PDB file of C-alpha atoms and ligand atoms in Angstrom:
ATOM      1  CA  MET A  11     -53.797  54.896-110.251  1.00 44.00           C
ATOM      2  CA  SER A  12     -51.732  51.849-109.391  1.00 46.00           C
ATOM      3  CA  LYS A  13     -47.973  52.087-109.088  1.00 80.00           C
ATOM      4  CA  ILE A  14     -47.520  49.232-111.555  1.00 93.00           C
ATOM      5  CA  ARG A  15     -49.443  49.607-114.801  1.00 98.00           C
ATOM      6  CA  LEU A  16     -51.516  46.757-116.168  1.00 98.00           C
ATOM      7  CA  GLY A  17     -51.361  45.949-119.860  1.00 98.00           C
ATOM      8  CA  VAL A  18     -54.190  43.635-120.876  1.00 98.00           C
ATOM      9  CA  ASN A  19     -53.316  41.225-123.678  1.00 98.00           C
ATOM     10  CA  ILE A  20     -56.476  40.300-125.590  1.00 98.00           C
ATOM     11  CA  ASP A  21     -54.945  37.928-128.183  1.00 98.00           C
ATOM     12  CA  HIS A  22     -56.982  35.020-126.918  1.00 98.00           C
ATOM     13  CA  VAL A  23     -60.283  36.753-127.512  1.00 98.00           C
ATOM     14  CA  ALA A  24     -59.217  36.512-131.157  1.00 98.00           C
ATOM     15  CA  THR A  25     -58.193  32.874-130.612  1.00 98.00           C
ATOM     16  CA  VAL A  26     -61.751  32.034-129.549  1.00 97.00           C
ATOM     17  CA  ARG A  27     -63.203  33.988-132.475  1.00 98.00           C
ATOM     18  CA  ASN A  28     -60.929  32.267-134.967  1.00 97.00           C
ATOM     19  CA  ALA A  29     -61.728  28.799-133.584  1.00 97.00           C
ATOM     20  CA  ARG A  30     -65.112  29.130-135.283  1.00 96.00           C
ATOM     21  CA  GLY A  31     -64.228  31.475-138.103  1.00 93.00           C
ATOM     22  CA  GLU A  32     -66.899  33.890-136.863  1.00 94.00           C
ATOM     23  CA  ASN A  33     -66.661  37.622-136.232  1.00 95.00           C
ATOM     24  CA  TYR A  34     -67.232  37.281-132.486  1.00 97.00           C
ATOM     25  CA  PRO A  35     -66.082  37.601-129.750  1.00 98.00           C
ATOM     26  CA  SER A  36     -64.656  40.900-130.922  1.00 98.00           C
ATOM     27  CA  PRO A  37     -61.086  41.890-129.931  1.00 98.00           C
ATOM     28  CA  LEU A  38     -62.081  45.530-130.435  1.00 98.00           C
ATOM     29  CA  ARG A  39     -64.967  45.167-127.997  1.00 98.00           C
ATOM     30  CA  ALA A  40     -62.637  43.426-125.527  1.00 98.00           C
ATOM     31  CA  SER A  41     -60.093  46.256-125.888  1.00 98.00           C
ATOM     32  CA  LEU A  42     -62.684  48.946-125.216  1.00 98.00           C
ATOM     33  CA  PHE A  43     -64.101  46.928-122.326  1.00 98.00           C
ATOM     34  CA  ALA A  44     -60.586  46.576-120.873  1.00 98.00           C
ATOM     35  CA  GLN A  45     -60.132  50.331-121.199  1.00 98.00           C
ATOM     36  CA  LYS A  46     -63.425  50.968-119.392  1.00 98.00           C
ATOM     37  CA  SER A  47     -62.447  48.489-116.671  1.00 98.00           C
ATOM     38  CA  GLY A  48     -59.196  50.226-115.728  1.00 98.00           C
ATOM     39  CA  ALA A  49     -56.543  48.671-117.980  1.00 98.00           C
ATOM     40  CA  ASP A  50     -53.618  51.035-118.489  1.00 98.00           C
ATOM     41  CA  SER A  51     -52.871  49.726-121.973  1.00 98.00           C
ATOM     42  CA  VAL A  52     -53.989  46.975-124.333  1.00 98.00           C
ATOM     43  CA  THR A  53     -51.511  44.545-125.859  1.00 98.00           C
ATOM     44  CA  ILE A  54     -51.905  42.627-129.102  1.00 98.00           C
ATOM     45  CA  HIS A  55     -49.422  40.372-130.857  1.00 97.00           C
ATOM     46  CA  LEU A  56     -49.724  40.454-134.635  1.00 97.00           C
ATOM     47  CA  ARG A  57     -48.088  37.146-135.448  1.00 95.00           C
ATOM     48  CA  GLU A  58     -46.615  36.282-138.798  1.00 92.00           C
ATOM     49  CA  ASP A  59     -49.171  33.466-139.209  1.00 92.00           C
ATOM     50  CA  ARG A  60     -52.064  35.700-137.952  1.00 95.00           C
ATOM     51  CA  ARG A  61     -53.261  32.854-135.753  1.00 93.00           C
ATOM     52  CA  HIS A  62     -55.183  35.220-133.468  1.00 96.00           C
ATOM     53  CA  ILE A  63     -54.977  38.997-133.992  1.00 98.00           C
ATOM     54  CA  ASN A  64     -55.166  40.042-137.653  1.00 98.00           C
ATOM     55  CA  ASP A  65     -54.427  43.228-139.574  1.00 98.00           C
ATOM     56  CA  SER A  66     -58.040  44.356-139.453  1.00 98.00           C
ATOM     57  CA  ASP A  67     -58.079  44.002-135.625  1.00 98.00           C
ATOM     58  CA  LEU A  68     -54.971  46.163-135.440  1.00 98.00           C
ATOM     59  CA  LYS A  69     -56.543  48.834-137.623  1.00 98.00           C
ATOM     60  CA  LYS A  70     -59.817  48.925-135.692  1.00 98.00           C
ATOM     61  CA  ILE A  71     -58.255  48.849-132.227  1.00 98.00           C
ATOM     62  CA  ARG A  72     -55.673  51.463-133.182  1.00 98.00           C
ATOM     63  CA  SER A  73     -58.348  53.854-134.378  1.00 98.00           C
ATOM     64  CA  LYS A  74     -60.750  53.460-131.439  1.00 98.00           C
ATOM     65  CA  LEU A  75     -58.628  52.861-128.334  1.00 98.00           C
ATOM     66  CA  LYS A  76     -57.857  55.901-126.170  1.00 98.00           C
ATOM     67  CA  ILE A  77     -55.389  54.245-123.793  1.00 98.00           C
ATOM     68  CA  PRO A  78     -52.044  53.204-125.331  1.00 98.00           C
ATOM     69  CA  LEU A  79     -51.975  50.240-127.680  1.00 98.00           C
ATOM     70  CA  ASN A  80     -48.938  48.030-127.206  1.00 98.00           C
ATOM     71  CA  LEU A  81     -48.179  46.131-130.401  1.00 98.00           C
ATOM     72  CA  GLU A  82     -45.975  43.061-130.140  1.00 98.00           C
ATOM     73  CA  ILE A  83     -44.038  42.322-133.314  1.00 97.00           C
ATOM     74  CA  ALA A  84     -41.284  40.037-134.504  1.00 95.00           C
ATOM     75  CA  ALA A  85     -38.026  41.672-135.611  1.00 95.00           C
ATOM     76  CA  THR A  86     -38.726  41.537-139.339  1.00 95.00           C
ATOM     77  CA  ASP A  87     -38.859  44.169-142.074  1.00 95.00           C
ATOM     78  CA  LYS A  88     -42.495  43.320-142.786  1.00 96.00           C
ATOM     79  CA  MET A  89     -43.558  43.900-139.181  1.00 97.00           C
ATOM     80  CA  LEU A  90     -41.501  47.074-138.976  1.00 98.00           C
ATOM     81  CA  LYS A  91     -43.365  48.427-141.991  1.00 98.00           C
ATOM     82  CA  ILE A  92     -46.729  47.633-140.391  1.00 98.00           C
ATOM     83  CA  ALA A  93     -45.666  49.226-137.100  1.00 98.00           C
ATOM     84  CA  LEU A  94     -44.449  52.391-138.797  1.00 98.00           C
ATOM     85  CA  LYS A  95     -47.685  52.637-140.745  1.00 98.00           C
ATOM     86  CA  SER A  96     -50.082  52.080-137.822  1.00 98.00           C
ATOM     87  CA  ARG A  97     -47.915  53.829-135.253  1.00 98.00           C
ATOM     88  CA  PRO A  98     -49.231  52.412-131.984  1.00 98.00           C
ATOM     89  CA  PRO A  99     -47.638  54.350-129.099  1.00 98.00           C
ATOM     90  CA  PHE A 100     -45.971  51.245-127.642  1.00 98.00           C
ATOM     91  CA  ILE A 101     -44.024  48.552-129.480  1.00 98.00           C
ATOM     92  CA  CYS A 102     -42.639  45.382-127.938  1.00 98.00           C
ATOM     93  CA  ILE A 103     -40.244  43.383-130.093  1.00 97.00           C
ATOM     94  CA  VAL A 104     -40.575  39.672-129.418  1.00 96.00           C
ATOM     95  CA  PRO A 105     -39.035  36.468-130.778  1.00 93.00           C
ATOM     96  CA  GLU A 106     -41.329  34.402-132.932  1.00 82.00           C
ATOM     97  CA  LYS A 107     -41.224  30.816-134.102  1.00 77.00           C
ATOM     98  CA  ARG A 108     -43.923  29.381-136.318  1.00 67.00           C
ATOM     99  CA  GLN A 109     -44.309  26.115-134.452  1.00 71.00           C
ATOM    100  CA  GLU A 110     -44.445  27.475-130.907  1.00 73.00           C
ATOM    101  CA  ILE A 111     -47.708  27.599-128.952  1.00 75.00           C
ATOM    102  CA  THR A 112     -46.694  30.833-127.260  1.00 75.00           C
ATOM    103  CA  THR A 113     -43.621  33.088-127.073  1.00 74.00           C
ATOM    104  CA  GLU A 114     -41.243  30.573-125.562  1.00 77.00           C
ATOM    105  CA  GLY A 115     -38.356  32.720-124.432  1.00 83.00           C
ATOM    106  CA  GLY A 116     -36.728  36.106-124.711  1.00 92.00           C
ATOM    107  CA  LEU A 117     -35.093  37.608-127.792  1.00 93.00           C
ATOM    108  CA  ASN A 118     -31.676  36.532-128.977  1.00 92.00           C
ATOM    109  CA  LEU A 119     -30.200  40.030-128.990  1.00 93.00           C
ATOM    110  CA  ASN A 120     -27.074  38.942-130.808  1.00 89.00           C
ATOM    111  CA  PHE A 121     -28.960  37.687-133.841  1.00 86.00           C
ATOM    112  CA  ARG A 122     -28.902  40.359-136.571  1.00 84.00           C
ATOM    113  CA  LYS A 123     -27.984  42.892-133.909  1.00 90.00           C
ATOM    114  CA  ASN A 124     -27.432  45.797-136.312  1.00 92.00           C
ATOM    115  CA  ASN A 125     -30.787  45.128-137.884  1.00 92.00           C
ATOM    116  CA  LEU A 126     -32.442  45.220-134.474  1.00 96.00           C
ATOM    117  CA  LYS A 127     -30.655  48.457-133.643  1.00 97.00           C
ATOM    118  CA  MET A 128     -31.838  50.047-136.881  1.00 97.00           C
ATOM    119  CA  MET A 129     -35.395  48.843-136.234  1.00 97.00           C
ATOM    120  CA  ILE A 130     -35.399  50.403-132.759  1.00 98.00           C
ATOM    121  CA  LYS A 131     -34.019  53.634-134.179  1.00 98.00           C
ATOM    122  CA  LYS A 132     -36.696  53.876-136.866  1.00 98.00           C
ATOM    123  CA  LEU A 133     -39.506  53.206-134.392  1.00 98.00           C
ATOM    124  CA  LYS A 134     -38.148  55.729-131.909  1.00 98.00           C
ATOM    125  CA  GLN A 135     -37.767  58.363-134.621  1.00 98.00           C
ATOM    126  CA  LYS A 136     -41.560  58.169-135.031  1.00 97.00           C
ATOM    127  CA  GLY A 137     -41.998  58.738-131.314  1.00 97.00           C
ATOM    128  CA  LEU A 138     -42.933  55.148-130.449  1.00 98.00           C
ATOM    129  CA  ARG A 139     -41.865  53.640-127.123  1.00 98.00           C
ATOM    130  CA  VAL A 140     -39.794  50.550-127.827  1.00 98.00           C
ATOM    131  CA  SER A 141     -39.499  47.582-125.509  1.00 98.00           C
ATOM    132  CA  LEU A 142     -37.497  44.358-125.943  1.00 98.00           C
ATOM    133  CA  PHE A 143     -38.827  41.055-124.582  1.00 97.00           C
ATOM    134  CA  ILE A 144     -35.830  39.414-122.932  1.00 97.00           C
ATOM    135  CA  GLU A 145     -34.825  36.733-120.458  1.00 96.00           C
ATOM    136  CA  PRO A 146     -33.954  37.931-116.949  1.00 97.00           C
ATOM    137  CA  ASN A 147     -30.192  38.086-117.362  1.00 95.00           C
ATOM    138  CA  LEU A 148     -27.769  40.946-116.921  1.00 98.00           C
ATOM    139  CA  LYS A 149     -26.106  40.526-120.300  1.00 97.00           C
ATOM    140  CA  ASP A 150     -29.395  41.084-122.120  1.00 97.00           C
ATOM    141  CA  ILE A 151     -30.187  44.113-119.966  1.00 98.00           C
ATOM    142  CA  ASN A 152     -26.819  45.645-120.868  1.00 97.00           C
ATOM    143  CA  THR A 153     -27.294  44.818-124.546  1.00 97.00           C
ATOM    144  CA  SER A 154     -30.815  46.318-124.524  1.00 98.00           C
ATOM    145  CA  LYS A 155     -29.340  49.548-123.238  1.00 98.00           C
ATOM    146  CA  LYS A 156     -26.678  49.511-125.937  1.00 97.00           C
ATOM    147  CA  LEU A 157     -29.368  48.936-128.548  1.00 97.00           C
ATOM    148  CA  ASN A 158     -31.046  52.097-127.232  1.00 97.00           C
ATOM    149  CA  ALA A 159     -34.375  50.508-126.259  1.00 98.00           C
ATOM    150  CA  ASP A 160     -36.645  52.547-123.985  1.00 98.00           C
ATOM    151  CA  CYS A 161     -37.831  49.535-122.019  1.00 98.00           C
ATOM    152  CA  VAL A 162     -37.288  45.841-121.490  1.00 98.00           C
ATOM    153  CA  GLU A 163     -39.974  43.301-120.718  1.00 98.00           C
ATOM    154  CA  ILE A 164     -38.697  40.443-118.623  1.00 98.00           C
ATOM    155  CA  HIS A 165     -39.987  37.017-119.706  1.00 97.00           C
ATOM    156  CA  THR A 166     -41.511  35.587-116.526  1.00 98.00           C
ATOM    157  CA  GLY A 167     -42.454  32.193-117.979  1.00 97.00           C
ATOM    158  CA  LYS A 168     -39.919  30.146-116.035  1.00 97.00           C
ATOM    159  CA  PHE A 169     -40.789  31.817-112.747  1.00 98.00           C
ATOM    160  CA  CYS A 170     -44.530  31.357-113.347  1.00 98.00           C
ATOM    161  CA  ASN A 171     -44.083  27.668-114.172  1.00 98.00           C
ATOM    162  CA  LEU A 172     -42.279  27.124-110.870  1.00 98.00           C
ATOM    163  CA  VAL A 173     -45.017  28.963-108.962  1.00 98.00           C
ATOM    164  CA  ASN A 174     -47.771  26.987-110.709  1.00 97.00           C
ATOM    165  CA  LYS A 175     -46.061  23.696-109.925  1.00 98.00           C
ATOM    166  CA  ASN A 176     -45.468  24.698-106.292  1.00 97.00           C
ATOM    167  CA  LYS A 177     -41.712  24.419-106.817  1.00 98.00           C
ATOM    168  CA  LYS A 178     -39.023  26.610-105.300  1.00 97.00           C
ATOM    169  CA  TYR A 179     -38.766  29.880-107.152  1.00 97.00           C
ATOM    170  CA  SER A 180     -36.364  31.900-104.981  1.00 97.00           C
ATOM    171  CA  GLN A 181     -33.436  31.573-107.430  1.00 97.00           C
ATOM    172  CA  GLU A 182     -35.582  32.717-110.316  1.00 97.00           C
ATOM    173  CA  ILE A 183     -36.903  35.675-108.309  1.00 97.00           C
ATOM    174  CA  LYS A 184     -33.318  36.650-107.510  1.00 97.00           C
ATOM    175  CA  LYS A 185     -32.469  36.584-111.208  1.00 97.00           C
ATOM    176  CA  ILE A 186     -35.482  38.753-112.010  1.00 98.00           C
ATOM    177  CA  GLN A 187     -34.688  41.185-109.176  1.00 98.00           C
ATOM    178  CA  SER A 188     -31.060  41.593-110.338  1.00 98.00           C
ATOM    179  CA  ALA A 189     -32.219  42.208-113.907  1.00 98.00           C
ATOM    180  CA  VAL A 190     -34.801  44.765-112.755  1.00 98.00           C
ATOM    181  CA  THR A 191     -32.269  46.566-110.549  1.00 98.00           C
ATOM    182  CA  LEU A 192     -29.698  46.792-113.339  1.00 98.00           C
ATOM    183  CA  GLY A 193     -32.355  47.876-115.834  1.00 98.00           C
ATOM    184  CA  ASN A 194     -33.476  50.701-113.558  1.00 98.00           C
ATOM    185  CA  LYS A 195     -29.879  51.711-112.924  1.00 98.00           C
ATOM    186  CA  LEU A 196     -29.261  52.012-116.646  1.00 98.00           C
ATOM    187  CA  GLY A 197     -32.411  54.085-117.096  1.00 98.00           C
ATOM    188  CA  LEU A 198     -34.501  51.400-118.789  1.00 98.00           C
ATOM    189  CA  GLU A 199     -38.163  51.111-117.867  1.00 98.00           C
ATOM    190  CA  VAL A 200     -38.697  47.508-116.806  1.00 98.00           C
ATOM    191  CA  HIS A 201     -41.830  45.493-117.532  1.00 98.00           C
ATOM    192  CA  ALA A 202     -42.730  41.864-116.874  1.00 98.00           C
ATOM    193  CA  GLY A 203     -44.937  39.374-118.600  1.00 98.00           C
ATOM    194  CA  HIS A 204     -45.756  35.828-119.653  1.00 97.00           C
ATOM    195  CA  GLY A 205     -47.680  33.233-117.743  1.00 98.00           C
ATOM    196  CA  LEU A 206     -48.713  35.554-114.933  1.00 98.00           C
ATOM    197  CA  THR A 207     -51.620  34.519-112.698  1.00 98.00           C
ATOM    198  CA  TYR A 208     -53.066  36.200-109.598  1.00 98.00           C
ATOM    199  CA  ARG A 209     -50.544  34.298-107.484  1.00 98.00           C
ATOM    200  CA  SER A 210     -47.406  34.922-109.531  1.00 98.00           C
ATOM    201  CA  ALA A 211     -48.352  38.559-110.199  1.00 98.00           C
ATOM    202  CA  LYS A 212     -48.758  39.099-106.465  1.00 97.00           C
ATOM    203  CA  ILE A 213     -45.310  37.668-105.717  1.00 97.00           C
ATOM    204  CA  LEU A 214     -43.664  39.662-108.529  1.00 97.00           C
ATOM    205  CA  SER A 215     -45.370  42.914-107.581  1.00 96.00           C
ATOM    206  CA  LYS A 216     -43.282  42.870-104.369  1.00 94.00           C
ATOM    207  CA  ILE A 217     -40.133  43.366-106.468  1.00 93.00           C
ATOM    208  CA  SER A 218     -39.389  47.039-106.638  1.00 92.00           C
ATOM    209  CA  GLY A 219     -38.714  48.656-109.995  1.00 96.00           C
ATOM    210  CA  ILE A 220     -41.191  46.897-112.292  1.00 97.00           C
ATOM    211  CA  LYS A 221     -43.387  49.504-113.969  1.00 97.00           C
ATOM    212  CA  GLU A 222     -45.741  47.418-116.090  1.00 98.00           C
ATOM    213  CA  PHE A 223     -47.203  43.926-116.241  1.00 98.00           C
ATOM    214  CA  ASN A 224     -48.576  42.491-119.465  1.00 98.00           C
ATOM    215  CA  ILE A 225     -51.049  39.708-118.838  1.00 98.00           C
ATOM    216  CA  GLY A 226     -53.189  37.731-121.243  1.00 98.00           C
ATOM    217  CA  HIS A 227     -53.879  34.018-121.111  1.00 98.00           C
ATOM    218  CA  PHE A 228     -54.827  33.667-117.456  1.00 98.00           C
ATOM    219  CA  LEU A 229     -56.737  36.940-117.516  1.00 98.00           C
ATOM    220  CA  VAL A 230     -58.868  35.995-120.520  1.00 98.00           C
ATOM    221  CA  GLY A 231     -59.411  32.501-119.063  1.00 98.00           C
ATOM    222  CA  GLU A 232     -60.500  33.842-115.688  1.00 98.00           C
ATOM    223  CA  SER A 233     -62.906  36.197-117.436  1.00 98.00           C
ATOM    224  CA  ILE A 234     -64.962  33.195-118.520  1.00 97.00           C
ATOM    225  CA  PHE A 235     -65.923  32.694-114.890  1.00 98.00           C
ATOM    226  CA  VAL A 236     -66.107  36.181-113.405  1.00 98.00           C
ATOM    227  CA  GLY A 237     -66.040  38.555-116.397  1.00 98.00           C
ATOM    228  CA  LEU A 238     -63.335  40.693-117.970  1.00 98.00           C
ATOM    229  CA  GLY A 239     -64.102  43.747-115.848  1.00 98.00           C
ATOM    230  CA  LYS A 240     -63.832  41.925-112.523  1.00 98.00           C
ATOM    231  CA  THR A 241     -60.648  40.117-113.554  1.00 98.00           C
ATOM    232  CA  ILE A 242     -58.947  43.358-114.587  1.00 98.00           C
ATOM    233  CA  LYS A 243     -59.995  45.061-111.343  1.00 98.00           C
ATOM    234  CA  GLU A 244     -58.667  42.127-109.318  1.00 98.00           C
ATOM    235  CA  PHE A 245     -55.291  42.286-111.107  1.00 98.00           C
ATOM    236  CA  LYS A 246     -55.126  46.037-110.586  1.00 97.00           C
ATOM    237  CA  LYS A 247     -55.747  45.512-106.870  1.00 96.00           C
ATOM    238  CA  ILE A 248     -53.082  42.804-106.666  1.00 96.00           C
ATOM    239  CA  ILE A 249     -50.319  44.730-108.417  1.00 94.00           C
ATOM    240  CA  LYS A 250     -50.858  48.164-106.942  1.00 87.00           C
TER     241      LYS A 250
HETATM  242  N1  PXP B 317     -45.693  39.784-122.827  1.00 91.53           N
HETATM  243  C1  PXP B 317     -45.244  39.321-124.011  1.00 91.53           C
HETATM  244  C2  PXP B 317     -44.098  40.022-124.651  1.00 91.53           C
HETATM  245  C3  PXP B 317     -45.851  38.205-124.628  1.00 91.53           C
HETATM  246  O1  PXP B 317     -45.389  37.762-125.805  1.00 91.53           O
HETATM  247  C4  PXP B 317     -46.954  37.598-123.997  1.00 91.53           C
HETATM  248  C5  PXP B 317     -47.624  36.411-124.609  1.00 91.53           C
HETATM  249  O2  PXP B 317     -47.796  36.487-125.918  1.00 91.53           O
HETATM  250  C6  PXP B 317     -47.407  38.142-122.788  1.00 91.53           C
HETATM  251  C7  PXP B 317     -46.746  39.211-122.207  1.00 91.53           C
HETATM  252  C8  PXP B 317     -48.610  37.615-122.090  1.00 91.53           C
HETATM  253  O3  PXP B 317     -48.415  36.312-121.667  1.00 91.53           O
HETATM  254  P1  PXP B 317     -49.638  35.485-121.124  1.00 91.53           P
HETATM  255  O4  PXP B 317     -50.627  35.393-122.245  1.00 91.53           O
HETATM  256  O5  PXP B 317     -49.040  34.174-120.770  1.00 91.53           O
HETATM  257  O6  PXP B 317     -50.186  36.234-119.950  1.00 91.53           O
END
């Protein structure tokens, strides 16, 4: 068992399926394959516009998966209702804009703060683990604690972009490390995700205190060449 858990995001299996309006490749099959290959959890993002994962995927994966399902949702009443009905063990609340290609930044924790607090409370009352997807800054870590989240997931997009472009990333790593340290100190479980590749995951895994990585786009892309099983095993080796 690796020290850092690997959450495998399979949204883009659904993206490929939806590109042709077919019923394959199957996100359920990918989830079960990820489970068999050593993933510690499977992540899906049920977007408002259902551009990749849809309600039927959620239902099927929820009923068949034995490892925890991590459902990413926007902070809306509609998504809360779905989450409370399907009750996946892990919930990650993320910002969502219709026009964006991917989740472009962390949550604005000051927007409808009381609503967010109530949402977290309701999810936790049902025994679900609640994480907030935030930027690596100390203010958001403190606010996450005040909102009573169980975990935070640090948005690693900026750091990953710098790594990919061979630019200096030491400042960004420092920001992430400070956020992780404060999160741990406050008793929050700290996760990381967005844009991670073999290279950036390897660098980030050296930071102490991160408990879980959630990785999707690169992982699904790499699977085209070497297969989902091999890619998951390689990530597990890198982050352990
Ligand atoms: N974590 C969260 C909260 C996300 O929203 C996403 C992307 O949707 C990821 C992790 C995975 O990012 P990527 O697909 O770039 O690996």
